[in-house]
PDB file of C-alpha atoms in Angstrom:
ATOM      1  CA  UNK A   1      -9.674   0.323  49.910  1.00  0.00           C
ATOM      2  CA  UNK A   2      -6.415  -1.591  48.272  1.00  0.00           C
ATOM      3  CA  UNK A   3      -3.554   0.527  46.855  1.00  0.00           C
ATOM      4  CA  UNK A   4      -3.405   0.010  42.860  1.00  0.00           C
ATOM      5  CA  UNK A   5      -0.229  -1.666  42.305  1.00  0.00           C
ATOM      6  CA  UNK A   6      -0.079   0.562  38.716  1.00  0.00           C
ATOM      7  CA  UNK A   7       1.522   3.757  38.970  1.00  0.00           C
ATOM      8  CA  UNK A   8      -0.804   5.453  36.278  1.00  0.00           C
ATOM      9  CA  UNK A   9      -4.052   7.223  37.628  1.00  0.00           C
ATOM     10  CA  UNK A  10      -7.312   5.585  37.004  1.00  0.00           C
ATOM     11  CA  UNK A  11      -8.297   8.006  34.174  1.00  0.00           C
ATOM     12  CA  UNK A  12      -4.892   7.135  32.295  1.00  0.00           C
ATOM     13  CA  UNK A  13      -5.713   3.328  32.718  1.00  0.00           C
ATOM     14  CA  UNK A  14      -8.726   3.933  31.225  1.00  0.00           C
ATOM     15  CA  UNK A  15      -7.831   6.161  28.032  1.00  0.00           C
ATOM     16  CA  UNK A  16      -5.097   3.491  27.786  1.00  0.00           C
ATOM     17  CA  UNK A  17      -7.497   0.700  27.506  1.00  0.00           C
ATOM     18  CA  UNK A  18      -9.834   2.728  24.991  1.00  0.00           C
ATOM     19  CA  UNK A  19      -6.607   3.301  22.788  1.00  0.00           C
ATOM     20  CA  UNK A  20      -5.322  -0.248  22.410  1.00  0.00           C
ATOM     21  CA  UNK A  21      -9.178  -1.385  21.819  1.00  0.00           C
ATOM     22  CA  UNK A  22      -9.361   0.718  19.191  1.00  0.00           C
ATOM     23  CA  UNK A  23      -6.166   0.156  17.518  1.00  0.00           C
ATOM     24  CA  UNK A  24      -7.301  -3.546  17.887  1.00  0.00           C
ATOM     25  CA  UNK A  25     -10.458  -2.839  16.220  1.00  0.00           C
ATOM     26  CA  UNK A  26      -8.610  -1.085  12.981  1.00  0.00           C
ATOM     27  CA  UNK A  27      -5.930  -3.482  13.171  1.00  0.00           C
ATOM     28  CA  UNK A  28      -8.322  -5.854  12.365  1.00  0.00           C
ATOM     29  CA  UNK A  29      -9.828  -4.791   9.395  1.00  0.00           C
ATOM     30  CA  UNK A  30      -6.371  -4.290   7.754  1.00  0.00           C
ATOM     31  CA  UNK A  31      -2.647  -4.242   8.686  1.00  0.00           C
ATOM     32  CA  UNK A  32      -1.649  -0.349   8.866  1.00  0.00           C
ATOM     33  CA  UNK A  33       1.262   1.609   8.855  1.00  0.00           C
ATOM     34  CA  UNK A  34       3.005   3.053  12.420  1.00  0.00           C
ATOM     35  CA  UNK A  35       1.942   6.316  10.741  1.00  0.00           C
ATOM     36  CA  UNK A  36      -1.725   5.326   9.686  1.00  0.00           C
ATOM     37  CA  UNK A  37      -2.304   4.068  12.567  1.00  0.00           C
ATOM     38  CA  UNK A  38      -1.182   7.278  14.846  1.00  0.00           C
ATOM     39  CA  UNK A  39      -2.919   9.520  12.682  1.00  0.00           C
ATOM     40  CA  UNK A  40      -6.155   7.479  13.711  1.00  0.00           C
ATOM     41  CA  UNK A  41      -5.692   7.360  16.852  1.00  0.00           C
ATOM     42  CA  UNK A  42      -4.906  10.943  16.862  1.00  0.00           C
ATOM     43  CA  UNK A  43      -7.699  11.612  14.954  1.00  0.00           C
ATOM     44  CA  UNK A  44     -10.531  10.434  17.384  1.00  0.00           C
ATOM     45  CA  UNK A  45      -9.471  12.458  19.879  1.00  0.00           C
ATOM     46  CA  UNK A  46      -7.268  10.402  22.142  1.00  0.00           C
ATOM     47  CA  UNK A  47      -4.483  12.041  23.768  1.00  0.00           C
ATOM     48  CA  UNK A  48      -0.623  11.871  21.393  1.00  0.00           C
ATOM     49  CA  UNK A  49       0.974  10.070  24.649  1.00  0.00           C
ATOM     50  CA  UNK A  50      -1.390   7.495  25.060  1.00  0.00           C
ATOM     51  CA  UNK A  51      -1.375   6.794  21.322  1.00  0.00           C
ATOM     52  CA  UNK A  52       2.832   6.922  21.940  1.00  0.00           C
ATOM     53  CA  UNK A  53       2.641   3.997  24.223  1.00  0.00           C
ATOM     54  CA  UNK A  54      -0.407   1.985  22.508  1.00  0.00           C
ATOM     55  CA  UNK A  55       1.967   2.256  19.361  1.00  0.00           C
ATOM     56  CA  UNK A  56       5.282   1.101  21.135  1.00  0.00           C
ATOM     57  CA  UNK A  57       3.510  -1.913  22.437  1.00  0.00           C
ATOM     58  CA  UNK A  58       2.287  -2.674  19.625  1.00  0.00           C
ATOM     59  CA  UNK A  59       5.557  -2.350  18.016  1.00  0.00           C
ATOM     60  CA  UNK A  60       7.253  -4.197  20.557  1.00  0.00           C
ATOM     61  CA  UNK A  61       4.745  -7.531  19.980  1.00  0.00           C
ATOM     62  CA  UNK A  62       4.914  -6.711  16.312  1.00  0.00           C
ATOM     63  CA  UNK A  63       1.370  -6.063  15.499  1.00  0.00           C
ATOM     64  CA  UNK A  64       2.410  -3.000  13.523  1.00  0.00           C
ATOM     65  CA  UNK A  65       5.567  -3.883  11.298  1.00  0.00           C
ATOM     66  CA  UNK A  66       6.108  -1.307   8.371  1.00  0.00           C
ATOM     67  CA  UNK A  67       8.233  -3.393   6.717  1.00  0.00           C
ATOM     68  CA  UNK A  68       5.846  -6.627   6.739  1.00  0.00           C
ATOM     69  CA  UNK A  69       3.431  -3.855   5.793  1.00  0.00           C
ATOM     70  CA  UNK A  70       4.732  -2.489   2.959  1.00  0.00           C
ATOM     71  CA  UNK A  71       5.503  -6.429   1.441  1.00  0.00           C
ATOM     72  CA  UNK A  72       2.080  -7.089   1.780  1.00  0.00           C
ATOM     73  CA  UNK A  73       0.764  -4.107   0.609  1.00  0.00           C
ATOM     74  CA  UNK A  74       3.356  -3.982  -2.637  1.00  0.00           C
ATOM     75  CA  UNK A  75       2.369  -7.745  -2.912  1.00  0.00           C
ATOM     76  CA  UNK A  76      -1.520  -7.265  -2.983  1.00  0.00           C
ATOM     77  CA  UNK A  77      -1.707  -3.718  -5.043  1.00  0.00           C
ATOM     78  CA  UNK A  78       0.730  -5.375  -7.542  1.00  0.00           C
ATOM     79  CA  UNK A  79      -1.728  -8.263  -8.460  1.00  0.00           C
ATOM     80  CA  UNK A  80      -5.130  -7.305  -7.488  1.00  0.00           C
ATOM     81  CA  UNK A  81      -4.827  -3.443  -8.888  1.00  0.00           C
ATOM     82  CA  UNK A  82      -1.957  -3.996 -11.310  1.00  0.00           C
ATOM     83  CA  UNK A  83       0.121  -1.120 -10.084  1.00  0.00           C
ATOM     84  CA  UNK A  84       3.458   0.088 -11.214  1.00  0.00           C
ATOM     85  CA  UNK A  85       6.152   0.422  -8.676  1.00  0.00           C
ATOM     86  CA  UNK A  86       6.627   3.703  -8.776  1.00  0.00           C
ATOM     87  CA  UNK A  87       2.630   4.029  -8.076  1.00  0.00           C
ATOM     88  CA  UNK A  88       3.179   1.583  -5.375  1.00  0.00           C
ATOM     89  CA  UNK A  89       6.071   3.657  -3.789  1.00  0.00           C
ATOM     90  CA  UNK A  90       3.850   6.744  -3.769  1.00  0.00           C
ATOM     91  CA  UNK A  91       0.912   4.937  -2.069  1.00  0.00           C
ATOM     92  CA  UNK A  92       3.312   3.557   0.829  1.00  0.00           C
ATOM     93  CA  UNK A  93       4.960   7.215   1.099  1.00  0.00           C
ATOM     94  CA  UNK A  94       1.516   8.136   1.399  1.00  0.00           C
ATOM     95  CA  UNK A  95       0.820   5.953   4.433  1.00  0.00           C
ATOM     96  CA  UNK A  96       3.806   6.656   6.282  1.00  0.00           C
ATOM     97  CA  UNK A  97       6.306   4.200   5.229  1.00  0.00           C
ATOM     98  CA  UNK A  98      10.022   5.278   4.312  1.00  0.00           C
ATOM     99  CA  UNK A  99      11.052   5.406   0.852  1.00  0.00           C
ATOM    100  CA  UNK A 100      13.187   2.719   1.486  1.00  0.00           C
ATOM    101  CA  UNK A 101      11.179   0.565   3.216  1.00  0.00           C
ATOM    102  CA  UNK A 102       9.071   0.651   0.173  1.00  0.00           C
ATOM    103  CA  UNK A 103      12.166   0.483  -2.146  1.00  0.00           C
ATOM    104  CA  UNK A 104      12.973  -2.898  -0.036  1.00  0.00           C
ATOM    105  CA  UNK A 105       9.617  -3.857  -0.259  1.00  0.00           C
ATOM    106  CA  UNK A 106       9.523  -3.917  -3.820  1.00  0.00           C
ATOM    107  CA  UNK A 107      12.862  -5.620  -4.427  1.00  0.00           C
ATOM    108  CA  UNK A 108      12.105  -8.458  -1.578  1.00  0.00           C
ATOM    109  CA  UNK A 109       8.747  -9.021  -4.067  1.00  0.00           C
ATOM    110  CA  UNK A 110      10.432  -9.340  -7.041  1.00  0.00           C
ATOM    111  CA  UNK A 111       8.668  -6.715  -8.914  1.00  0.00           C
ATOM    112  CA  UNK A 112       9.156  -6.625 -12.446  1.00  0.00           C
ATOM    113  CA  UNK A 113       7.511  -3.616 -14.127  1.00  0.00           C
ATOM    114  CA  UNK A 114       7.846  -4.748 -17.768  1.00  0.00           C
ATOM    115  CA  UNK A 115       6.510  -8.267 -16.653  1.00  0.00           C
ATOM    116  CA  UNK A 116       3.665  -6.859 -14.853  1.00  0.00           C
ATOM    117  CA  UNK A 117       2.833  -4.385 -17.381  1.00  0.00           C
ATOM    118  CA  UNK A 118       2.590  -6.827 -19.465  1.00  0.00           C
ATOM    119  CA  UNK A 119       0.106  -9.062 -17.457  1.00  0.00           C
ATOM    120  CA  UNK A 120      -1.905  -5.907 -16.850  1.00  0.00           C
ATOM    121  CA  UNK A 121      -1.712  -5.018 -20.340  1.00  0.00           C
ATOM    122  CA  UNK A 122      -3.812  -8.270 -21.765  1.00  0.00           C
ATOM    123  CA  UNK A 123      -6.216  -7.471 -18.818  1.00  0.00           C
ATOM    124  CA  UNK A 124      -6.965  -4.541 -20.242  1.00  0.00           C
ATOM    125  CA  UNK A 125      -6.664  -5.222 -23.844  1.00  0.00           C
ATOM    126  CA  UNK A 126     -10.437  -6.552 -23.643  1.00  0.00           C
ATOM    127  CA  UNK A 127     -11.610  -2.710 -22.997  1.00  0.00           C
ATOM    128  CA  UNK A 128      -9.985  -1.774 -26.177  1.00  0.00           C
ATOM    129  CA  UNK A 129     -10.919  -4.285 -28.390  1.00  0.00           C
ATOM    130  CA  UNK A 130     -12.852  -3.907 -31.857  1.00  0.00           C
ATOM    131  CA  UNK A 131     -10.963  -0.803 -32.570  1.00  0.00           C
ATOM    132  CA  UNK A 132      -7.951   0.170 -35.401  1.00  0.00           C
ATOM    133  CA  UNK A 133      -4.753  -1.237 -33.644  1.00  0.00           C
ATOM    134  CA  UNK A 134      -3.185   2.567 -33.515  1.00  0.00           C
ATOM    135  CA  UNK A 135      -6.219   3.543 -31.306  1.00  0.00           C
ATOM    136  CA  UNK A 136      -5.640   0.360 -29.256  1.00  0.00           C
ATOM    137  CA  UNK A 137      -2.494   0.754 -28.966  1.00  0.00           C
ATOM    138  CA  UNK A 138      -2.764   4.288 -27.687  1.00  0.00           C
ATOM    139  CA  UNK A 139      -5.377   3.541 -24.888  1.00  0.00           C
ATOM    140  CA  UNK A 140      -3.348   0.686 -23.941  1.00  0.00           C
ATOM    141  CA  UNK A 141      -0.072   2.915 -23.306  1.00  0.00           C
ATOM    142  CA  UNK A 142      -2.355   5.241 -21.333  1.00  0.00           C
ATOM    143  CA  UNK A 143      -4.061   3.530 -19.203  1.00  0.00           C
ATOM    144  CA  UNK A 144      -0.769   1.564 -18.173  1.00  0.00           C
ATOM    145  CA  UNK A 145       0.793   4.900 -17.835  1.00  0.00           C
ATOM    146  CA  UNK A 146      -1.994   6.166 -15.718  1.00  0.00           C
ATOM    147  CA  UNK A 147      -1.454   2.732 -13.359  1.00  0.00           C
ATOM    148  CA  UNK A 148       2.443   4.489 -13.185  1.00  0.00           C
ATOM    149  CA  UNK A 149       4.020   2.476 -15.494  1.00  0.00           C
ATOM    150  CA  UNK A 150       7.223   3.915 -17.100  1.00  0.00           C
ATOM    151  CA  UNK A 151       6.461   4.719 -20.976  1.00  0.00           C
ATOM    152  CA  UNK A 152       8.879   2.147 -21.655  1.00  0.00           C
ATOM    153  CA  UNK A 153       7.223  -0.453 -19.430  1.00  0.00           C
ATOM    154  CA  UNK A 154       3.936   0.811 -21.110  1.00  0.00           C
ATOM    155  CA  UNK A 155       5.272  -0.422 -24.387  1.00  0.00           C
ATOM    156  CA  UNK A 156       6.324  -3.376 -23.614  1.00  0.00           C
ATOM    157  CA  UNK A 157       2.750  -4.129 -22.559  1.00  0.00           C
ATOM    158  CA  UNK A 158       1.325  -3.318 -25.925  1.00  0.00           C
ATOM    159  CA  UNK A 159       3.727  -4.478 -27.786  1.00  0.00           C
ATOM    160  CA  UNK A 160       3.137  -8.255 -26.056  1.00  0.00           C
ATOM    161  CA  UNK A 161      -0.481  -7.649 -26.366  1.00  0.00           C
ATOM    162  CA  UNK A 162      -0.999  -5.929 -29.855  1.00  0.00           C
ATOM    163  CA  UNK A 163       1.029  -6.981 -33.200  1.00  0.00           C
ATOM    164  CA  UNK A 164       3.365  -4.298 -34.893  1.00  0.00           C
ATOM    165  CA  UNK A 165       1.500  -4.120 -37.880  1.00  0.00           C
ATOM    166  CA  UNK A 166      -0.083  -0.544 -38.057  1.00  0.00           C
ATOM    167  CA  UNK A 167       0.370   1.100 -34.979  1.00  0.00           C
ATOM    168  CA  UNK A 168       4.503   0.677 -34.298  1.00  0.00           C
TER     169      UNK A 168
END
């Protein structure tokens, strides 16, 4: 019988394996945070220093960046769900990410809340059509509030979707 040339028991290599396959598997679906990920892991039952070491590696080759993370995830929610930055800040806190990683994030994207509330704002302006301008101009301001606009932000949306005349 050869001597393994590993210094980890069989059982280790073995959890080891079953830990980087699986992180492989959810890396695939989406990019994660160091944090998402780890809770995953931890969360199917394999052992916190096995996920420790899966995680370096991954680290080390750079599968699992938070900062790459958090620009494509500010990059994405920004267009696809029209989300504020402060909404977007919240979500990567969420996940794991540092408040200034997602700070960074946001300025490396170029996110410009009244510009994008503005985009989002004639998106929306469809739903509220047909009705007096003070009730469109209402629903407008909320729903871009409820997408975490700043009221000021929200305004600027209306006010570049909607004319003044009877609701300013």
């Amino acid at each position: 019988m050869a001597i393994r040339p590993s210094a980890r028991a069989p059982s280790e290599d073995g959890e080891l394996s079953e830990a980087m396959h699986r992180a492989g598997k959810l890396l695939e679906r989406r990019a994660r945070s160091e944090f998402e990920l780890r809770e995953r892991l931890i969360g199917a039952g394999l052992d916190r220093s096995i996920v420790d070491q899966v995680v370096e590696r991954l680290i080390e080759i750079r599968l699992i960046d938070d900062h790459a993370f958090a620009l494509q995830w500010v990059t994405e929610r920004s267009v696809r769900k029209g989300l504020a930055p402060a909404a977007l800040i919240a979500e990567l806190e969420a996940k794991g990410v540092s408040r200034d990683a997602a700070e960074g994030a946001l300025e490396e994207a170029a996110v410009d809340e009244e510009a994008q509330a503005q985009e989002v704002a004639v998106r929306l302006s469809r739903k509220v059509a047909g009705r007096p301008a003070a009730i469109q101009a209402a629903r407008l301001r909320d729903m871009l509030a409820r997408r975490g606009f700043s009221p000021e932000a929200a305004m600027a949306g209306v006010r570049a979707v909607l004319p003044p005349d009877g609701w300013d």
